[in-house]
Coordinates of C-alpha atoms and ligand atoms in Angstrom, one line a residue:
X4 CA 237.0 225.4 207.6
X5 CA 236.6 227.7 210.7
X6 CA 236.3 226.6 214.2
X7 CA 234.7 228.5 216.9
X8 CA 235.6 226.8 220.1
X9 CA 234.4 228.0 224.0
X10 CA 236.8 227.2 226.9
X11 CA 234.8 227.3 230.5
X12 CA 236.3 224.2 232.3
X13 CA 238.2 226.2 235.5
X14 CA 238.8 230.0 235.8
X15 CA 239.7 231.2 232.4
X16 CA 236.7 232.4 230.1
X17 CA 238.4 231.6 226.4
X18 CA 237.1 231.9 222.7
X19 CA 239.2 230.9 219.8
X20 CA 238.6 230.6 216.3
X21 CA 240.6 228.9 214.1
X22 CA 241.0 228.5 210.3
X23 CA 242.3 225.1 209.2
X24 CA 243.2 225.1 205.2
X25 CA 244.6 221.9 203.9
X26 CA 248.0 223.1 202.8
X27 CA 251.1 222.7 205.6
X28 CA 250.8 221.8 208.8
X29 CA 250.6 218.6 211.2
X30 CA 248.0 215.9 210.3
X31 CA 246.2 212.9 212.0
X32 CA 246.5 210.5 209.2
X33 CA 250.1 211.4 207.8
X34 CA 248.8 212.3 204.5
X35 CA 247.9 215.9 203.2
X36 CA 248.8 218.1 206.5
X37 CA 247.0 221.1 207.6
X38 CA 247.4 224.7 208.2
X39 CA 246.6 226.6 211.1
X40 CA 245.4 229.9 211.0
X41 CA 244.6 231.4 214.4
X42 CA 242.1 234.1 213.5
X43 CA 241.5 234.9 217.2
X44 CA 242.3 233.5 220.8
X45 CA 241.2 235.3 223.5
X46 CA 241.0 234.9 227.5
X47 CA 239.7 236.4 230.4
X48 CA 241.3 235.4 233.2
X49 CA 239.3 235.6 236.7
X50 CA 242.5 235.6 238.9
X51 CA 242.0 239.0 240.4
X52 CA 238.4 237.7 241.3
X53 CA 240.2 234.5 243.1
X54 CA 242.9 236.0 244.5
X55 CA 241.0 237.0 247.6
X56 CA 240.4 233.8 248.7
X57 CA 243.3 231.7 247.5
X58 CA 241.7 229.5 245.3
X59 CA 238.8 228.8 242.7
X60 CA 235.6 228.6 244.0
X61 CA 233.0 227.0 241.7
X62 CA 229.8 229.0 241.9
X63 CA 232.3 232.6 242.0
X64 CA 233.7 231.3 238.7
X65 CA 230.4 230.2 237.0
X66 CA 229.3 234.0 237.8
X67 CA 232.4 234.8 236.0
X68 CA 231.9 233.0 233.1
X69 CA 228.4 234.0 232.7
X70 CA 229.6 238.0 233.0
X71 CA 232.3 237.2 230.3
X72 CA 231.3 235.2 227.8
X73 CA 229.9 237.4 225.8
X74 CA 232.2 240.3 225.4
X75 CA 234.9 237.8 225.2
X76 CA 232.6 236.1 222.1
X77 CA 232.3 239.6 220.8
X78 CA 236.3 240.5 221.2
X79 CA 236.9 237.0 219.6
X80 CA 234.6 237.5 216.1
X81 CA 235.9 241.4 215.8
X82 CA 239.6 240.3 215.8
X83 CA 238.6 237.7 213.8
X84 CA 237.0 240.1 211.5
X85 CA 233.4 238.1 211.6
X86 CA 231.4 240.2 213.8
X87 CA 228.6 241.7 211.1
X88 CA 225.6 243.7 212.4
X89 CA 222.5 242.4 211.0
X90 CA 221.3 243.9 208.2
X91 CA 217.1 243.3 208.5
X92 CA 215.0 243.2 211.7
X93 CA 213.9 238.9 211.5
X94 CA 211.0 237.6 213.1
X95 CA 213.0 235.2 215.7
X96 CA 210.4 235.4 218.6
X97 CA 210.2 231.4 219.1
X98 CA 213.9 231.2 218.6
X99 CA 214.6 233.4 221.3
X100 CA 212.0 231.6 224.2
X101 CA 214.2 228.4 223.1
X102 CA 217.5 229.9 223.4
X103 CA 216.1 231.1 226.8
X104 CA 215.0 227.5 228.0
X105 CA 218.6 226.3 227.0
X106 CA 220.0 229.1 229.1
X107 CA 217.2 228.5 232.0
X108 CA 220.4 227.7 234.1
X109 CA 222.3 230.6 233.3
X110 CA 220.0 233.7 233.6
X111 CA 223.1 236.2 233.8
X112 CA 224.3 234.9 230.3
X113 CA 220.8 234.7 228.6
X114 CA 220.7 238.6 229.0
X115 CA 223.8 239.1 227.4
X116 CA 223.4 236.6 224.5
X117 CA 220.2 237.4 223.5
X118 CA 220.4 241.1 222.4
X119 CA 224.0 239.6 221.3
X120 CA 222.4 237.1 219.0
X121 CA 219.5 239.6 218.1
X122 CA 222.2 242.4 217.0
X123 CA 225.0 240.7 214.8
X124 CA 224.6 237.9 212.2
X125 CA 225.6 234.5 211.6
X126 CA 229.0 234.5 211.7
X127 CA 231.2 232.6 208.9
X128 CA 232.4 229.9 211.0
X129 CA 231.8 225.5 210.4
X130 CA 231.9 224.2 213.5
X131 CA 231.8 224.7 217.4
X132 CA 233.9 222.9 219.7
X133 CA 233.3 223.3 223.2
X134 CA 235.0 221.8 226.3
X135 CA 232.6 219.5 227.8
X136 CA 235.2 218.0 231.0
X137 CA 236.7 217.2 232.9
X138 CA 236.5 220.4 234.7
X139 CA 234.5 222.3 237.3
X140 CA 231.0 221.5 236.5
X141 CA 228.8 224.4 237.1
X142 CA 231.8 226.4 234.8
X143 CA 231.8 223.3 232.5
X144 CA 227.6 224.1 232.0
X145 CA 228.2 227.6 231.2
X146 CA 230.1 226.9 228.3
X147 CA 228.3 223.9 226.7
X148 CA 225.1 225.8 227.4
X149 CA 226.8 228.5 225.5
X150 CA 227.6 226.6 223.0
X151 CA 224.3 225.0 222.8
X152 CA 222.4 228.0 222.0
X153 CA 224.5 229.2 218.9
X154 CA 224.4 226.0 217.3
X155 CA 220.3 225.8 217.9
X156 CA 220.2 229.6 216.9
X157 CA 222.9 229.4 213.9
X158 CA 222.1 225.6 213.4
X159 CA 226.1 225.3 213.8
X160 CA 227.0 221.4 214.6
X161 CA 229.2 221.0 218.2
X162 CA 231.8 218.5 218.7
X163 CA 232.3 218.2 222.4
X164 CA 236.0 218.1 223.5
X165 CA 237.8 216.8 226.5
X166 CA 240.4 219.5 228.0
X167 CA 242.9 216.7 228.9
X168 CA 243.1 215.8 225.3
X169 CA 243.4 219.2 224.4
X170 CA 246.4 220.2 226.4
X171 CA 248.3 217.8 224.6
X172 CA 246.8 217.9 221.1
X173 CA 248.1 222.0 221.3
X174 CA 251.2 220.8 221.2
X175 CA 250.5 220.2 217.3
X176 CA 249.7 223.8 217.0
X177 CA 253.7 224.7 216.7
X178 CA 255.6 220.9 214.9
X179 CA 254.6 221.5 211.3
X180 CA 256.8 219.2 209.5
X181 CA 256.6 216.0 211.5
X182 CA 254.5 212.9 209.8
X183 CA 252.5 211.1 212.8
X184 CA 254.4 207.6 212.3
X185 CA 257.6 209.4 214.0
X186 CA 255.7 210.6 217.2
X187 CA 253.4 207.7 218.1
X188 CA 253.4 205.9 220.7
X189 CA 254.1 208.8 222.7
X190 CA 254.1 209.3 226.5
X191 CA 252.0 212.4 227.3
X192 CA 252.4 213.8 230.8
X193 CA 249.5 216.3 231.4
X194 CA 250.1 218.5 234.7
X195 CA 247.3 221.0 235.9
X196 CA 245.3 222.3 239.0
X197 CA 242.7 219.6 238.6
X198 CA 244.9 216.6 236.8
X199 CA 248.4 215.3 236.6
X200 CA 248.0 211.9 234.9
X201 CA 250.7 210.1 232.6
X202 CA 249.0 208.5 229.1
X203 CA 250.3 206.5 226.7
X204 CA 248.7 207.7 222.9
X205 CA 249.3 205.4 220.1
X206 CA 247.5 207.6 217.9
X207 CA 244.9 210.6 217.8
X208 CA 241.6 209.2 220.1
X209 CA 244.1 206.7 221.0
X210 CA 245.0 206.7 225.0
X211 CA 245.6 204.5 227.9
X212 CA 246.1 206.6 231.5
X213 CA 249.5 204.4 232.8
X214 CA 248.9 206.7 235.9
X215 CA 247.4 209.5 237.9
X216 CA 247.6 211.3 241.1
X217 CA 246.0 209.7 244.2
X218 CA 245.2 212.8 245.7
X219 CA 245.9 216.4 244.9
X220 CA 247.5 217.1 240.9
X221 CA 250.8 218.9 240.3
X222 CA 249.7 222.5 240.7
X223 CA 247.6 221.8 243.2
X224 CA 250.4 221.4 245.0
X225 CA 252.3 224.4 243.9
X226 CA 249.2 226.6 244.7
X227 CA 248.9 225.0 248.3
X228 CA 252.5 225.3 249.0
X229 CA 252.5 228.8 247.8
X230 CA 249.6 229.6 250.3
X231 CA 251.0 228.2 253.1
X232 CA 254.1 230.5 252.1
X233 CA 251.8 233.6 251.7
X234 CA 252.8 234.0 248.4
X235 CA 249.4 234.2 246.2
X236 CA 247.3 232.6 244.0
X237 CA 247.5 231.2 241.5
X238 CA 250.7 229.5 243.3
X239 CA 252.7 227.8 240.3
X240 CA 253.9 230.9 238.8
X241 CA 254.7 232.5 242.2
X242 CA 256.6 229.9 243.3
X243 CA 258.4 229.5 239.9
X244 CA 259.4 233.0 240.5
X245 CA 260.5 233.2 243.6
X246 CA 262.5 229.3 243.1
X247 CA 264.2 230.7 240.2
X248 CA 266.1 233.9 241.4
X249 CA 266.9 231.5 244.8
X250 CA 268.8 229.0 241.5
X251 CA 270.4 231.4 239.9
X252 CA 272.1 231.9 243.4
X253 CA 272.3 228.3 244.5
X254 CA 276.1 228.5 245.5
X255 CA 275.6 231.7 247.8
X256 CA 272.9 230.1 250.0
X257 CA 273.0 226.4 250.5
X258 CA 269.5 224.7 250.6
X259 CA 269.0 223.2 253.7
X260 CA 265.1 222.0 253.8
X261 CA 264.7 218.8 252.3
X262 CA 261.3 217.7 251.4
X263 CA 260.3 214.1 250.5
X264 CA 259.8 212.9 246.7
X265 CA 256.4 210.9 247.1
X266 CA 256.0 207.7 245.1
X267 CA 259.4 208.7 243.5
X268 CA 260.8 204.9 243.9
X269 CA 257.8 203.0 243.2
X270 CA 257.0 200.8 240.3
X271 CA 253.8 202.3 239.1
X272 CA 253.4 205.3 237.0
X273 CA 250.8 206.8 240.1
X274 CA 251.8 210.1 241.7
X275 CA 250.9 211.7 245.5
X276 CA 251.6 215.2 245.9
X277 CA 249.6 215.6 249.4
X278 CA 252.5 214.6 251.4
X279 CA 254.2 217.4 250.0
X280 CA 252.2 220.3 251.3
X281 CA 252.0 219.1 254.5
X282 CA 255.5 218.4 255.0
X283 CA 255.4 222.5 254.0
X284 CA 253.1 222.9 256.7
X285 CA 255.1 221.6 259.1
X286 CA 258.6 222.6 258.3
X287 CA 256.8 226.6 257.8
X288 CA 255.6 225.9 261.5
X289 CA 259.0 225.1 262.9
X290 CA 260.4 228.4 261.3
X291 CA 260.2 231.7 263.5
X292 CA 262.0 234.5 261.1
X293 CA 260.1 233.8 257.7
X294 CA 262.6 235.8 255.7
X295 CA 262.6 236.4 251.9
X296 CA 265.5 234.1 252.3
X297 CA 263.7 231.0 253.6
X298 CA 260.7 231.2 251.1
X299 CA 263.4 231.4 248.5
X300 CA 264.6 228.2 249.4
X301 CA 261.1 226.4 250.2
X302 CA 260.0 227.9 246.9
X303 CA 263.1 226.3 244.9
X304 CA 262.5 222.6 247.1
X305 CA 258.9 222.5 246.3
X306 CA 259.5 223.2 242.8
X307 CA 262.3 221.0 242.9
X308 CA 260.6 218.0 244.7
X309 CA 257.9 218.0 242.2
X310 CA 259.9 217.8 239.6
X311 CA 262.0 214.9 240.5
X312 CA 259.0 213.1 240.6
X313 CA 257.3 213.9 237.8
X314 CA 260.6 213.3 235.3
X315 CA 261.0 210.6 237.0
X316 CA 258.2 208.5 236.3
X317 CA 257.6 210.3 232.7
X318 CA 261.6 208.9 231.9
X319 CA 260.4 205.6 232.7
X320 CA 257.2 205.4 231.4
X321 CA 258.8 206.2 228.3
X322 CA 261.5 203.9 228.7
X323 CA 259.1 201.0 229.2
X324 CA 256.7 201.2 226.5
X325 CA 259.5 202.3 224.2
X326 CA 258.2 205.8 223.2
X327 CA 259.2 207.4 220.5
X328 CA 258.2 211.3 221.6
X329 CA 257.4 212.8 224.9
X330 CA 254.4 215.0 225.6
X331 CA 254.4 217.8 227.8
X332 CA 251.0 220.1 228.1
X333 CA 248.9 221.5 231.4
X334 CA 249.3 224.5 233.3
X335 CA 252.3 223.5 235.2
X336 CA 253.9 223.2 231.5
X337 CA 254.6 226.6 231.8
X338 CA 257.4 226.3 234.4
X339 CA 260.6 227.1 233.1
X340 CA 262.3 224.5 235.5
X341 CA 260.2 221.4 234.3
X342 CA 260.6 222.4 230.8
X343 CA 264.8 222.7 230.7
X344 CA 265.6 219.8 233.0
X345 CA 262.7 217.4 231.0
X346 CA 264.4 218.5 228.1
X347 CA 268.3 217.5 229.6
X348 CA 267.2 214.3 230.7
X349 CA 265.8 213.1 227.6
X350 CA 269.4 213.7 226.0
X351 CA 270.7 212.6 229.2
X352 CA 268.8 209.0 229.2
X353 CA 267.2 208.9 226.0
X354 CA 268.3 211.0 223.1
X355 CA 266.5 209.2 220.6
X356 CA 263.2 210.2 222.3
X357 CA 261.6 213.8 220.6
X358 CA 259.6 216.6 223.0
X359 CA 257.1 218.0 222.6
X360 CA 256.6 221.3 224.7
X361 CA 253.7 224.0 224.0
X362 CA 254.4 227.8 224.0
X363 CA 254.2 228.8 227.2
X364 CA 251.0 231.0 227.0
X365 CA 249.3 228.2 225.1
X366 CA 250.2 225.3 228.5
X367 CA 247.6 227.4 230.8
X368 CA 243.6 227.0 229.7
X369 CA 243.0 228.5 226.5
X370 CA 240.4 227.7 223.5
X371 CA 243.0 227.7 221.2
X372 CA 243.8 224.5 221.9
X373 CA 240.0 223.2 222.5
X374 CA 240.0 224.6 218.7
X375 CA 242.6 222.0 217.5
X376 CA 240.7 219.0 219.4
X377 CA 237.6 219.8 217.8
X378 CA 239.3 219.7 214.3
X379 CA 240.8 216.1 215.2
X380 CA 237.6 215.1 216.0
X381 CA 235.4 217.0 213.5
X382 CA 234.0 213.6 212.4
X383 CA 232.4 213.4 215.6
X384 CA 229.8 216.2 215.7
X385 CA 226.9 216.2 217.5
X386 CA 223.2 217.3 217.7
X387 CA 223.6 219.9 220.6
X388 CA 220.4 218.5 222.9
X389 CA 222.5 215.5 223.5
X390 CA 225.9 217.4 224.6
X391 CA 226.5 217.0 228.3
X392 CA 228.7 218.8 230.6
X393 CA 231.0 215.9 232.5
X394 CA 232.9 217.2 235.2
X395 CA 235.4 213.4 235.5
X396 CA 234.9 213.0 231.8
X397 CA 238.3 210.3 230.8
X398 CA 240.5 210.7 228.2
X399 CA 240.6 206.7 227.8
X400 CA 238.6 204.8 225.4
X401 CA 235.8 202.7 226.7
X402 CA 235.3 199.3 225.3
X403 CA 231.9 200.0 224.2
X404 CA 232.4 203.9 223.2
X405 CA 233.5 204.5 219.9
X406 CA 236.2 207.6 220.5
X407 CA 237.8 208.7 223.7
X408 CA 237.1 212.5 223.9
X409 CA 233.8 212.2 223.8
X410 CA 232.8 209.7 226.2
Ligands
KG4_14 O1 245.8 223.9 232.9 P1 245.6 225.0 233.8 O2 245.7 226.4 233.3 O3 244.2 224.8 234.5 C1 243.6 223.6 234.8 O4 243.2 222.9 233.9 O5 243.7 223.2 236.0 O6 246.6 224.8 235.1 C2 246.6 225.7 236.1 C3 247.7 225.3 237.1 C4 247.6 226.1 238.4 O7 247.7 225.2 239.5 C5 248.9 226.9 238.4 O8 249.5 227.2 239.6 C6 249.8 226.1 237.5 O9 249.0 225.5 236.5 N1 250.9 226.9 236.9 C7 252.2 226.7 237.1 C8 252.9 227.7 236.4 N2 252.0 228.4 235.7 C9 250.7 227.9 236.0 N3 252.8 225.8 237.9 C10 254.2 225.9 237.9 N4 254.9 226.8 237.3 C11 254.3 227.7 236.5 N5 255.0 228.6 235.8
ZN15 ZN1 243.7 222.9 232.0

């Protein structure tokens, strides 16, 4: 089967589609696995648009989306070898008014999709998956709406996927040979700019948040941090770069700024990374000369006090519910640091405990991985008038919902 799927939820405009053939491959049940085959995965990322101000803004990244989706839709079906003109002129007058009421809120996307929609044919593709939260919710809308009007004009089913889920269901993607009874229950720890929660899965749908951030998420912090340091947005990978050439000299300038380790000593599984960017504040205040130098060392403490607390509290949720993989996915995946000392501390304390860590270029937003939830949970399609967008959509189960991703 092939598997469109739309990625809107922050400040990346993705499209993906994915073949899944029945031979090799990871699968949900342990029985006959599956292969991936990525036909396309592409992005658009907004961060020069951002950049100016420091951060996303909502309504500036809806605009985006709404410029992008379409050549990114286009991009995504040529590499994919499915973009077909059409070869007779079809009466589709009422089809189009509808596709315009379902894009009512998104007048800057109606005008690209339908001379998009009037131009090329169906393409061969099964399925849509489409994030539907937790994200930004005006970006959130552009892509369900999106994804709304191809399956009315196609009459393509959409199974609405949570982007939590899929940062850790990507990991998937890459571990082949595994059968599921060797990875569950498994201790996922999910850090992004919106989220940083820890969540025990016992199976695929199967979650229970053990903890979450009070107040800002993991990279929330690095991009705060990094602005107070004037080093640019998005802040996680600045900082990351600047922390690690200040490592690989650690011996030649001692760290002296010490920042605090919120929440690292208490019982729960809950995280607070607020404290940590004003403590930044304040220390950045005290110092006159901001050299290279000093950021150097601020960058590698951040990075460092983050960390700490994050391994931490993933060691001993793992510990405690006696977990037999670890799960890493999120933006903040992608730093080098987290990924090498999580990995030394699970041989350190736990050896008997597998990783699981996703390519760096698939840990930041993609629709790659929005693909892969939507195959999990192709059983659970849905007519597309009832798909909302849900900007605190939960990865955890409800007692009266049948699945978790698409509460
Ligand atoms: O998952 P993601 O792409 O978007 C959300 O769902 O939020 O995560 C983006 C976050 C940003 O805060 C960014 O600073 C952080 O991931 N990030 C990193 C690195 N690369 C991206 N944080 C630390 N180190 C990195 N190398
Ligand atoms: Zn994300």
């Amino acid at each position: 089967m092939k598997i469109l799927a739309i990625e809107t939820s922050c400040d990346d405009t993705g499209i993906a589609i994915l073949e899944v053939s029945k031979t090799g491959g990871f699968s949900a049940q342990g029985g006959p696995a599956s292969g991936w085959n990525v036909l396309s995965n592409i992005i658009s990322s907004q961060i020069k648009v951002h950049k100016k101000y420091g951060g996303v803004y909502p309504m500036l990244a809806k605009r985006e989306h709404q410029k992008n989706l379409v050549p990114v839709f286009k991009k995504a079906l040529k590499e994919a070898k499915l973009l077909k003109n059409q070869k007779a002129k079809k009466n589709q007058k009422a089809k189009s008014k509808n596709v315009k009421s379902i894009l009512e809120r998104e007048p800057e996307l109606y005008k690209k999709t339908l001379p998009f929609l009037k131009k090329y044919e169906k393409p061969d593709v099964d399925l849509i998956s489409v994030t539907n939260g937790p994200g930004l919710e005006p970006c959130l809308w552009v892509g369900v709406n999106f994804a709304k009007a191809l399956s009315y004009f196609w009459n393509i089913q959409i199974v609405p996927v949570n982007h939590i889920e899929s940062h850790i269901l990507v990991n998937f993607m890459e571990h082949k040979t595994w059968n599921i009874k060797q990875i569950f229950p498994a201790v996922c720890l999910v850090v992004s700019g919106g989220h940083t929660q820890l969540i025990l899965m016992r199976g695929i749908g199967k979650y229970k948040i053990l903890g979450e951030t009070r107040d800002d998420a993991a990279g929330e912090c690095f991009d705060k941090c990094a602005k107070i340091l004037g080093l640019g947005y998005p802040g996680g990978p600045a900082i990351a770069k600047l922390a690690d050439t200040r490592c690989l000299s650690l011996d030649r300038h001692r760290v002296s700024i010490q920042l605090p380790r919120p929440m690292i000593n208490t019982k729960d599984y809950d995280f607070s990374f607020s404290g940590l960017k004003t403590a930044v504040l304040y220390a950045d205040r005290k110092i006159k000369n901001k050299t290279k130098k000093y950021k150097e060392r601020m960058a590698t403490e951040v990075q460092q006090a983050v960390i700490d607390v994050l391994l931490k509290k993933t060691i001993k949720a793992a510990k405690d519910f006696k977990a037999k993989t670890i799960i890493l996915g999120g933006g903040v995946s992608a730093n080098e640091e987290l990924r090498r000392q999580l990995k030394q501390k699970i041989q350190k304390e736990i050896p008997d405990t597998k990783c699981l860590i996703p390519d760096t270029v698939l840990s930041t937003d993609n629709a790659l991985m929005t693909a892969i939830t939507g195959f999990y949970h192709r059983n659970k399609k849905q007519a597309w008038q009832k798909i909302k967008a849900k900007a605190n959509l939960r990865i955890e189960k409800k007692p009266s919902e049948p699945f978790g991703s698409t509460a």
